[in-house]
Coordinates of C-alpha atoms in Angstrom, one line a residue:
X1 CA 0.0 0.0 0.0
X2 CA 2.9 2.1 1.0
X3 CA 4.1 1.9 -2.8
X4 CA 0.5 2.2 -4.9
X5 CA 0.4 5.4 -2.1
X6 CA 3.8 7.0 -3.4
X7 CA 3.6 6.5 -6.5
X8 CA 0.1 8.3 -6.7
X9 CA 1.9 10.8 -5.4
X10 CA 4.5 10.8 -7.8
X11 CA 2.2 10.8 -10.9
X12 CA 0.5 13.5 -10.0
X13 CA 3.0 15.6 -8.7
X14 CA 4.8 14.5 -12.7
X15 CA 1.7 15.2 -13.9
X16 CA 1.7 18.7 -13.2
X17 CA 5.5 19.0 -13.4
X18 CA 4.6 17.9 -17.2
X19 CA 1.6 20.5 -17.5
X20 CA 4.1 23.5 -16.7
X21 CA 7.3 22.6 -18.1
X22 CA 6.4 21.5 -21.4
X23 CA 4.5 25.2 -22.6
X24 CA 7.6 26.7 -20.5
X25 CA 10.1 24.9 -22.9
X26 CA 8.0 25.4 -26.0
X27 CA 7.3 29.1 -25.1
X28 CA 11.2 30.0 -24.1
X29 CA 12.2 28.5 -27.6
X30 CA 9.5 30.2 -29.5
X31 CA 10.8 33.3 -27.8
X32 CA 14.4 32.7 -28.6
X33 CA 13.6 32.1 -31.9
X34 CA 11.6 35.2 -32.6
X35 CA 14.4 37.4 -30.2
X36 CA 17.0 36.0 -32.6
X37 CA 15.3 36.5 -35.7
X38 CA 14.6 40.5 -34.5
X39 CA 17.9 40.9 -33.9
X40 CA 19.3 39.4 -37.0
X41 CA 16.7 42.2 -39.0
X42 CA 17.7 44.3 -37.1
X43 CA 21.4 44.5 -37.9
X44 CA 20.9 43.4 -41.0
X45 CA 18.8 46.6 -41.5
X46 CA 21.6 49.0 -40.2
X47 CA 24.3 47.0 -41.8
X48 CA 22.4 47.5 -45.3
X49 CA 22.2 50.8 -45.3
X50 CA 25.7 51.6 -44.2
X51 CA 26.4 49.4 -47.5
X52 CA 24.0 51.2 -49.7
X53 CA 26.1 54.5 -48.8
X54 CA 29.4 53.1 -49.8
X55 CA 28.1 51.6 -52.8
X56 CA 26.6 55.3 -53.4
X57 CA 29.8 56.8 -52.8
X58 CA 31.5 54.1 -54.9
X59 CA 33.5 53.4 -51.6
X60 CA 33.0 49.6 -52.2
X61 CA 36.6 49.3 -50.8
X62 CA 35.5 49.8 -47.2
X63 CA 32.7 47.2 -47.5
X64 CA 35.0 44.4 -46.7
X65 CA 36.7 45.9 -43.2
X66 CA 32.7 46.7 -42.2
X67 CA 31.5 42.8 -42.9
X68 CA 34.8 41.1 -41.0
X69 CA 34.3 43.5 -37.8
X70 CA 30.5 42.7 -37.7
X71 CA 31.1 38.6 -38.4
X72 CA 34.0 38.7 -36.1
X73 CA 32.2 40.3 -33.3
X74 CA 29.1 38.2 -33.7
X75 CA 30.0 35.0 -35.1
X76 CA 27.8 35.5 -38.4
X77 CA 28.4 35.4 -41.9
X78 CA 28.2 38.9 -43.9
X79 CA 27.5 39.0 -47.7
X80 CA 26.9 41.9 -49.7
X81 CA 25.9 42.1 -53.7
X82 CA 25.4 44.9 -56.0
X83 CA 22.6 45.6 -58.0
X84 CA 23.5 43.2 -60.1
X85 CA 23.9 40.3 -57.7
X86 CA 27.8 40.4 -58.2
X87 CA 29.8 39.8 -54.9
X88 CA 31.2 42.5 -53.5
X89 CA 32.7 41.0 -50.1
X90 CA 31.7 37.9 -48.4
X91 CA 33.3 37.8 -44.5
X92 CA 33.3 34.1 -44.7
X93 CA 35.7 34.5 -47.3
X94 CA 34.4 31.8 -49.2
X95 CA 32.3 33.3 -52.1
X96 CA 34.8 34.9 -54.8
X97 CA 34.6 39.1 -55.2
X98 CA 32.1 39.4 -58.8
X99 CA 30.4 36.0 -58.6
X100 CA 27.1 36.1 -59.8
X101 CA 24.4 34.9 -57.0
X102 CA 21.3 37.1 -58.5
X103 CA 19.9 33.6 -59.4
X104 CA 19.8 32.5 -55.9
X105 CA 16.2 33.3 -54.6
X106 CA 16.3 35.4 -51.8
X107 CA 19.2 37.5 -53.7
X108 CA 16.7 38.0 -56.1
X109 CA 13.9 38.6 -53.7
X110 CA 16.2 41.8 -52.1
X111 CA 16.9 43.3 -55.5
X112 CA 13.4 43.4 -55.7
X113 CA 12.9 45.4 -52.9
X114 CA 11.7 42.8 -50.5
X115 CA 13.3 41.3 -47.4
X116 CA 13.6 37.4 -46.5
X117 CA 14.0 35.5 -43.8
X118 CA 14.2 31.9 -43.4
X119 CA 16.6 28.9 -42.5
X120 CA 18.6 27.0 -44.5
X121 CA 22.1 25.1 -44.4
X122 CA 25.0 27.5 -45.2
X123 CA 26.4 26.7 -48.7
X124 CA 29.6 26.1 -48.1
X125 CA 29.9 24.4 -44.5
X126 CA 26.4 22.6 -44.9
X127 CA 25.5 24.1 -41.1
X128 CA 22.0 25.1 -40.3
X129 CA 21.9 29.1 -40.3
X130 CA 19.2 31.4 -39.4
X131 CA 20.0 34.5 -42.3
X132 CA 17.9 37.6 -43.6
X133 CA 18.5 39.3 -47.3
X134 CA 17.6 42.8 -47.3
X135 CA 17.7 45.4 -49.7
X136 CA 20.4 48.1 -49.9
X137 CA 18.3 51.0 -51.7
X138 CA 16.9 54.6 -51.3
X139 CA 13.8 54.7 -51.7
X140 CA 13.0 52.8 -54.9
X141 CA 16.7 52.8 -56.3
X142 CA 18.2 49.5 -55.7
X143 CA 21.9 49.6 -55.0
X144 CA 22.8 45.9 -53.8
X145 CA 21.3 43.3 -51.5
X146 CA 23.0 42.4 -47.9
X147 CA 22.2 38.7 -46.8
X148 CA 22.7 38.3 -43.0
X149 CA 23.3 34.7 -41.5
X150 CA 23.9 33.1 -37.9
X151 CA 24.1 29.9 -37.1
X152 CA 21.8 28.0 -35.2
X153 CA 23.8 26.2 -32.6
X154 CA 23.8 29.1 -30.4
X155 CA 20.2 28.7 -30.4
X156 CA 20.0 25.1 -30.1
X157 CA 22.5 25.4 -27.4
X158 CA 19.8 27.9 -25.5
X159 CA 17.0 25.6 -26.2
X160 CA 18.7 22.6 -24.8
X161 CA 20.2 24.5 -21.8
X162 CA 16.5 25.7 -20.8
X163 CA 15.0 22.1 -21.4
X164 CA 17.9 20.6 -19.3
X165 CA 17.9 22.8 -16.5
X166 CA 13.5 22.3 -16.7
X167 CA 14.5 18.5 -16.5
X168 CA 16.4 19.0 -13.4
X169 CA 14.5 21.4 -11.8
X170 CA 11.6 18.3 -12.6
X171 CA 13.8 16.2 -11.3
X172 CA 14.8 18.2 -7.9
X173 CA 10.7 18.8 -7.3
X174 CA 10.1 15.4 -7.8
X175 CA 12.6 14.1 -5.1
X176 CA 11.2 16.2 -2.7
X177 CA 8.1 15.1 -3.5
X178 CA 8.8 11.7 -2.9
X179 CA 10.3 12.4 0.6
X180 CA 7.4 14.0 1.8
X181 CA 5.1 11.1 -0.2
X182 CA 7.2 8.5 1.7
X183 CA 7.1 10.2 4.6
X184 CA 3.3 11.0 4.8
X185 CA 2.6 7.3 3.3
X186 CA 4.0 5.9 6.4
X187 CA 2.6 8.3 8.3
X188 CA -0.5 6.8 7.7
X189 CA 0.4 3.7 6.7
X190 CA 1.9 2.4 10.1
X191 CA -1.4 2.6 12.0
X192 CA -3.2 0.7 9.3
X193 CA -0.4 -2.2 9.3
X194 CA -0.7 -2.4 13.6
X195 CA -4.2 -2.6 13.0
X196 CA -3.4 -5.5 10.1
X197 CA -0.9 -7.2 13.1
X198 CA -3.9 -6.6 16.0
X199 CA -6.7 -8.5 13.8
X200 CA -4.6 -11.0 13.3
X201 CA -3.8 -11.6 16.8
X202 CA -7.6 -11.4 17.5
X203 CA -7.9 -13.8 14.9
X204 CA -5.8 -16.4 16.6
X205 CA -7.5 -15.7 19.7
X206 CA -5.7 -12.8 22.1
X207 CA -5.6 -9.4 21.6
X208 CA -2.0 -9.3 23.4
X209 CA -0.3 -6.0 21.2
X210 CA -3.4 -3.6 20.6
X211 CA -2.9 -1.0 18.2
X212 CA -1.7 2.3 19.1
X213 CA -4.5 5.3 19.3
X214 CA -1.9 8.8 18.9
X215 CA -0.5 6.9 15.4
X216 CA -1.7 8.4 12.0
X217 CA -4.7 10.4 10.9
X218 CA -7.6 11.6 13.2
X219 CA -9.6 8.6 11.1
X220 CA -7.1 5.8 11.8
X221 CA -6.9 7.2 15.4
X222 CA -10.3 6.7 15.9
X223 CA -10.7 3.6 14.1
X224 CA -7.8 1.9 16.1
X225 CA -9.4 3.5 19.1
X226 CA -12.7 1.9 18.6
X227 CA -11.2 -1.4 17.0
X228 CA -9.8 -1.8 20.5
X229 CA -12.7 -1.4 22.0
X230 CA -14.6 -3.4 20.0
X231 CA -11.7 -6.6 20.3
X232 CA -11.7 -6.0 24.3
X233 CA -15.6 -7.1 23.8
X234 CA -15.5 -9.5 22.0
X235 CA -12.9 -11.3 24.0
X236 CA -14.7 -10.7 27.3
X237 CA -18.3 -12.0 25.4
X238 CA -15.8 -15.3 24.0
X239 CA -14.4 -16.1 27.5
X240 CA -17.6 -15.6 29.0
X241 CA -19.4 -17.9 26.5
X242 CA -16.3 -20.7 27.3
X243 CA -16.4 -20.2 30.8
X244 CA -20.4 -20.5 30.9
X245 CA -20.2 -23.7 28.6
X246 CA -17.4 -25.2 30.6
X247 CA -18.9 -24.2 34.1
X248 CA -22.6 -24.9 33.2
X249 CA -21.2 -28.7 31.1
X250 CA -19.2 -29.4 34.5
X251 CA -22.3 -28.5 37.0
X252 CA -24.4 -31.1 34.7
X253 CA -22.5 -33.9 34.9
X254 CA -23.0 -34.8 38.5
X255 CA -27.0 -34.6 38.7
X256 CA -27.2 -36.6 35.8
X257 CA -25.6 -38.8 37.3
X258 CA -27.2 -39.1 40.2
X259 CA -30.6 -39.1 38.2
X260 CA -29.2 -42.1 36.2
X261 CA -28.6 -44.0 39.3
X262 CA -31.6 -42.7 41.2
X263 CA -34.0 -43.9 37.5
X264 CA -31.9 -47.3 38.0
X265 CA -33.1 -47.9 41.2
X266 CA -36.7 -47.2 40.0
X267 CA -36.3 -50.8 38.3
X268 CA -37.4 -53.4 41.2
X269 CA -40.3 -51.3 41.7
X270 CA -42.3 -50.5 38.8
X271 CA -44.2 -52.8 37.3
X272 CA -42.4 -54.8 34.5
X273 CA -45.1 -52.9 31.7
X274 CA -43.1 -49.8 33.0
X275 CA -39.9 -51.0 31.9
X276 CA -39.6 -50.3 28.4
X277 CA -40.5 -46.3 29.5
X278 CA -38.0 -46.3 32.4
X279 CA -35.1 -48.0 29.5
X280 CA -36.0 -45.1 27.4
X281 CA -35.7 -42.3 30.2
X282 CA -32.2 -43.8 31.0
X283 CA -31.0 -43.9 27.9
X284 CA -32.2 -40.3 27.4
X285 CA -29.9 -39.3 30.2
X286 CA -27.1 -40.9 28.9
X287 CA -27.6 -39.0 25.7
X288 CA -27.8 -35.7 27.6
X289 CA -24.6 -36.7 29.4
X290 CA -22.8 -37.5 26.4
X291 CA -24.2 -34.2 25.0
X292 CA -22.6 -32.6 27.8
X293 CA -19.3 -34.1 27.3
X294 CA -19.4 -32.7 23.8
X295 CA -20.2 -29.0 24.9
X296 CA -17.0 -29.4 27.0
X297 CA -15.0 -31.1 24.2
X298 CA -16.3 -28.1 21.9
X299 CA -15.4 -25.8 25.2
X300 CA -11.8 -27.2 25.3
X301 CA -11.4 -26.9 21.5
X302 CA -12.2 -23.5 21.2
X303 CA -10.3 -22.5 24.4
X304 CA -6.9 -24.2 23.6
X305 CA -4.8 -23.1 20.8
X306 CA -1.8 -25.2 19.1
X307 CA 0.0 -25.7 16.1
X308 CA -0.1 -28.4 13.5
X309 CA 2.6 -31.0 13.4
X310 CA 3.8 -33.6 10.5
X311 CA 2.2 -37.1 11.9
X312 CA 2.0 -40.4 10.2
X313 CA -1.2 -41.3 8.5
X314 CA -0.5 -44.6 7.4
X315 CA 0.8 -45.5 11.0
X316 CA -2.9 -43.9 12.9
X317 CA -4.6 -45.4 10.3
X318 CA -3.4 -48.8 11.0
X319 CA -3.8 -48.5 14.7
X320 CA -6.9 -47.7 14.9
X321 CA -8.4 -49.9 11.9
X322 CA -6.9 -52.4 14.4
X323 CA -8.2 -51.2 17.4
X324 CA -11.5 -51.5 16.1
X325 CA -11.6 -54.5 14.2
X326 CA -12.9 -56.8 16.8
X327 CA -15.9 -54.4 17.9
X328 CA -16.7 -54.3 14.3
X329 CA -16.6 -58.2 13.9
X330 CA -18.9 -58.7 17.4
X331 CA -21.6 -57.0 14.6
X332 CA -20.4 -58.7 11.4
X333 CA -19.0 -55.6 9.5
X334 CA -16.0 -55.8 8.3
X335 CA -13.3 -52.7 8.1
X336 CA -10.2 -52.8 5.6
X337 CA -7.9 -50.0 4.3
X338 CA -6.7 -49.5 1.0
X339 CA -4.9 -46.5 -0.9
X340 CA -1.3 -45.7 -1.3
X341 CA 1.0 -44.9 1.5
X342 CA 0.2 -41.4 2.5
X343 CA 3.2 -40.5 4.7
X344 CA 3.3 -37.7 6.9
X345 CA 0.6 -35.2 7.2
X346 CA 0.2 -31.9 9.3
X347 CA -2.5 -32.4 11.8
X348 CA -2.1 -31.2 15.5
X349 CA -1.3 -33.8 18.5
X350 CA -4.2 -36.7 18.6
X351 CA -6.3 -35.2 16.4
X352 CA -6.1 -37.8 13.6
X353 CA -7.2 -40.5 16.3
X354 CA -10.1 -38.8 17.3
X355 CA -11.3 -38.1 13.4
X356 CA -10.9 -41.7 12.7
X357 CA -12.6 -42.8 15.3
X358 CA -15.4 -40.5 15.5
X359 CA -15.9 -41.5 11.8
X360 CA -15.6 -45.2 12.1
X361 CA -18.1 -45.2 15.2
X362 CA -20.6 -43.4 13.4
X363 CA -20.0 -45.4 10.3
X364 CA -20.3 -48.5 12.1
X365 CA -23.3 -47.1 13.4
X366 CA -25.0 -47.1 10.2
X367 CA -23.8 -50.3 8.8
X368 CA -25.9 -53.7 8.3
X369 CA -24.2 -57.4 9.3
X370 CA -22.1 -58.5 6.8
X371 CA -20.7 -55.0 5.1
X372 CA -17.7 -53.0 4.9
X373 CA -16.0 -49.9 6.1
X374 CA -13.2 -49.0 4.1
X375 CA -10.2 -46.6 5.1
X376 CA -8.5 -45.1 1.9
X377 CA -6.2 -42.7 1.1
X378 CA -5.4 -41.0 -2.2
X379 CA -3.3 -38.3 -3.2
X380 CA -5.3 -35.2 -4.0
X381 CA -5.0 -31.9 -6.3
X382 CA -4.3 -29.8 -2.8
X383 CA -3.1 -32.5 -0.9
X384 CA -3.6 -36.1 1.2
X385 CA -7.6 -37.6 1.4
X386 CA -8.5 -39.1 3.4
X387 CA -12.2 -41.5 3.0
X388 CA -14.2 -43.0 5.1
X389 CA -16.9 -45.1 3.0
X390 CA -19.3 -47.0 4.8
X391 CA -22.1 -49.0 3.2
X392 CA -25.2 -47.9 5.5
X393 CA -28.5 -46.1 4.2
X394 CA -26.5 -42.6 3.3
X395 CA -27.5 -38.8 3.7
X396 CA -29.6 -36.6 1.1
X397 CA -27.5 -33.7 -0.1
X398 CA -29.9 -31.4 2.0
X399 CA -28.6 -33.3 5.0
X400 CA -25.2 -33.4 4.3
X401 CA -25.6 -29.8 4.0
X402 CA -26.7 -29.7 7.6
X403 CA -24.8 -32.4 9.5
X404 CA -22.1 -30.0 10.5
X405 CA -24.3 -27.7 12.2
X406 CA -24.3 -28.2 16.3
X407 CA -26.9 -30.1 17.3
X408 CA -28.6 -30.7 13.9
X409 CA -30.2 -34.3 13.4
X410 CA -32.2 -35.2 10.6
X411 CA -36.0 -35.5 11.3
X412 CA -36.3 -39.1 10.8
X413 CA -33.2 -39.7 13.2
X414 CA -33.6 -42.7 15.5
X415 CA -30.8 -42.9 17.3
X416 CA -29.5 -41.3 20.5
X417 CA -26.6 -38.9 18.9
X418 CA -26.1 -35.7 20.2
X419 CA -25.8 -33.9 16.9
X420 CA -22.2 -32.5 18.3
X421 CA -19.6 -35.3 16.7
X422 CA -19.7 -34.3 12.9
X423 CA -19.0 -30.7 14.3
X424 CA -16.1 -31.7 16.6
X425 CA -14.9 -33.4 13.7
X426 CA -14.9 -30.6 11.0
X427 CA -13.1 -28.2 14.2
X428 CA -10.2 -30.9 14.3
X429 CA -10.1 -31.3 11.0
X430 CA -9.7 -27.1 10.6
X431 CA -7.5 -26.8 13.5
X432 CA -5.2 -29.2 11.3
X433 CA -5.1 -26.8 8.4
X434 CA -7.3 -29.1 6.5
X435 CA -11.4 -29.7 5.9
X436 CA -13.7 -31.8 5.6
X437 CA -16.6 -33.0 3.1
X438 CA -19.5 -35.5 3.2
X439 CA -20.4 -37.3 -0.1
X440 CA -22.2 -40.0 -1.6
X441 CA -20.2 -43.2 -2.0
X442 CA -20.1 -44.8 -5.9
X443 CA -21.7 -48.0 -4.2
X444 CA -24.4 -46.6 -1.6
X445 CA -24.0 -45.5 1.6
X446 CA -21.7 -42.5 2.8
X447 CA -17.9 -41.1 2.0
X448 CA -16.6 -38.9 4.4
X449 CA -13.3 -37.2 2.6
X450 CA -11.0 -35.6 4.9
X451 CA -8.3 -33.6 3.1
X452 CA -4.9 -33.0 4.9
X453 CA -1.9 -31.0 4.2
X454 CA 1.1 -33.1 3.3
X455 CA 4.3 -32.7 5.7
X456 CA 6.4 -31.0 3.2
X457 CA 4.0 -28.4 2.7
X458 CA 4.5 -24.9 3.7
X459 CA 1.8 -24.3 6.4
X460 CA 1.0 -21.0 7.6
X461 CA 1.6 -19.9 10.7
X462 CA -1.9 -20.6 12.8
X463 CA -3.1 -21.1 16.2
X464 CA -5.4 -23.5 15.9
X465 CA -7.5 -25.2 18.5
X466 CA -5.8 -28.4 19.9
X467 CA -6.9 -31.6 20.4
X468 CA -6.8 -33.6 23.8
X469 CA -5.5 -37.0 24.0
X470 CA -8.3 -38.1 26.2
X471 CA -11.1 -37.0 23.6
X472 CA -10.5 -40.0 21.7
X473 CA -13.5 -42.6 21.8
X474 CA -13.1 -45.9 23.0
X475 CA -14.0 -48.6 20.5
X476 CA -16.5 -50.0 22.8
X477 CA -19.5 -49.3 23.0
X478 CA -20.4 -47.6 19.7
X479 CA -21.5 -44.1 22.0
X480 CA -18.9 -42.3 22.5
X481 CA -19.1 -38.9 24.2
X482 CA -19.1 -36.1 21.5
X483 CA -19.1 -38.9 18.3
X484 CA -20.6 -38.0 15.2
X485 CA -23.5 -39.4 13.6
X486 CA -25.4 -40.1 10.0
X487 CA -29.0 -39.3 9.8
X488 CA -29.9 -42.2 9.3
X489 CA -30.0 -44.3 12.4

């Protein structure tokens, strides 16, 4: 920003630069022109008539002497004719003394009795020269012609002098223009990049360095004043919202379990057509306490921040395909792996274990005796994927929408999920610099793809929620606290 800022700047100070310099430079040489061209009619004016009265005298013999002092005091060429258009002197020294030049135009122009001015290249050096031919008469009696030339490097020499000290004048203004764009750029631009520094610190969670309120203009002041404001709230709102999810998840946990024991107990006494009610109202409970234990999963998640490490995929994958092998055989489901070797991936401490075995609980959850959950990996346009395909009943594409939403459950859900496990899941997932998608699987059923950032990758630099070793669910029995779940139950 700093650079698009100077060089606005810059343009339009060049801009205007351009605007005044350019009809300077074009005036001044119009102007030297003209000056130059007065003068030369002008002396070629006086010179002529001095000419005309030696040539009236007959005293053609001084006419020489007069055109060497002029040239040699000027720098210019004098040549004078007579009424003939026979050289009389030339102070160049170069035309002969009786040459005929009446046939050259402007010779024959002046003994006509009419001046001309005009440039040409000199005949005899091939120089550009700025000349006038006058008449040298009295009245109408013609008594020669005087042709009056200078150079034009003396006035190319001007011209170029004016445009280069306009150049470095240009130059000078533009320097200082730059210093004071520089310097009022990052005048205002180092409030703005404390601010940039400040969001992302309340992005990762603490507002540790707050932006500075006497920084900048009165704007950015008052921006970074109420930004500050504004991330002091929200932090105090985001603590409060932890602590009350934490606090009011910790309170629960005991009188539900009490009330779990206490609806136990009911059991000897109620009569055995009650039994089927007082099952349900248990099993309730223990939904609410798992529920519970996923508010203070979530709590935890959200409160703790880590960074992503390089893990082994192949090697969690292994472990806990064999970890829950035997549960899945007790109900006649079957769980392979397939894929190439993935390698390392970037996930942070456990957090792998956890996604697996959310996703093969709630996949075994689904799935009818005799099928298969298959973990596979395959390399992917933006990294490692991860998929979970199980062979169970599946989700509409409005539901998959949904199922990461907290406590969504599909209406024709008839299980005992807590609607927290999918979101869980998609957090870890995040927190490992990765995501996660629900699709339909080629066969039936459901593919959860979870896509992971290789080892080698460059990661950037994130705080992202960690995950706790304990979180992980236990491969028996399929209701783990916090687990995901299909729709379809």
């Amino acid at each position: 920003m700093t650079r698009r800022l100077l060089c606005s700047y810059l343009g339009l100070v060049l801009l205007v630069l351009l605007g005044l310099e350019i009809p300077f430079g074009l005036l001044f040489a119009r102007a030297e022109t003209s000056r130059l061209s007065n003068s030369i009619e002008r002396d070629a004016g006086m010179l002529a008539e001095l000419a005309e009265e030696r040539i009236e005298e007959d005293n053609t013999d001084e006419l020489p002497e007069l055109a060497a002092d002029y040239a040699e005091r000027t720098g210019s060429r004098v040549l004078v004719v007579d009424r003939t258009g026979a050289v009389l002197t030339d102070s160049a020294s170069t035309t002969p003394a009786g040459t005929d030049l009446s046939a050259q135009p402007d010779i024959a122009t002046a003994l006509r009795n009419r001046t001309t001015v005009g440039t040409a290249p000199d005949p005899d050096s091939g120089a550009q020269t700025r000349y006038v031919t006058v008449p040298g008469s009295s009245g109408e009696t013609i008594r020669g012609a005087l042709r009056l030339s200078y150079p034009t490097d003396v006035l190319d020499g001007r011209v170029r002098d004016i445009w280069f000290t306009l150049a470095l004048t240009g130059l000078g203004v533009l320097a200082a223009a730059a210093l004071i764009a520089l310097a009022l750029a990052r005048w205002i631009i180092r409030p703005v990049h404390a601010l940039e520094h400040a969001t992302t610190q309340l992005a990762d969670g603490t507002l540790a360095d707050p932006p500075a309120t006497d920084l900048g203009p009165p704007e950015l002041r008052r921006l970074a004043t109420s930004f500050t404001h504004t991330a002091t709230r929200l932090q105090h709102l985001l603590t409060s919202q932890r602590a009350f999810a934490a606090e009011a998840s910790h309170q629960l946990k005991t009188p539900l379990t009490a009330l779990r024991i206490r609806l136990e107990n009911f059991e000897p006494h109620l009569d055995p057509a009650a039994h089927h009610s007082l099952d349900e109202a248990i099993g309730e409970t223990e939904r609410l306490a798992r529920m519970i234990q996923g508010l203070l999963s979530l709590a935890r998640l959200e409160a703790t921040a880590t960074t992503p490490e390089p893990t082994d995929l192949d090697a969690v994958i292994a472990d806990r395909a064999a970890t829950w092998a035997p549960f899945a055989a007790e109900h006649h489901v079957h769980i392979t792996t397939a894929g190439h070797p993935a390698g390392l991936v970037r996930a942070v401490p456990g957090a792998l274990e956890q996604i697996i075995d959310n996703l093969l609980a709630n996949a075994l959850r689904v799935s009818p005796p005799g099928a298969t959950i298959t973990l596979a990996t395959r390399p992917g346009p933006q990294g490692v994927e991860l998929h979970v395909i199980d062979q169970g009943p599946g989700m509409s594409e409005t539901e998959r929408l949904h199922a990461f939403d907290r406590f969504w459950r599909a209406s024709d859900t008839h299980h005992d999920g807590t609607g927290l496990g999918l979101p869980i899941v998609e957090q870890l997932t995040r927190a490992s610099g990765g995501r996660i998608a629900l699709e339909a699987a080629p066969d039936g059923g459901l593919d959860a793809v979870v896509l992971l950032r290789p080892a080698h990758a460059t990661a950037p630099h994130t705080r992202a929620p960690a995950a706790r070793p304990q979180d992980p669910l236990p491969p028996a029995p399929p209701k783990p606290n916090g687990a995901p779940e299909h729709a379809h139950h």
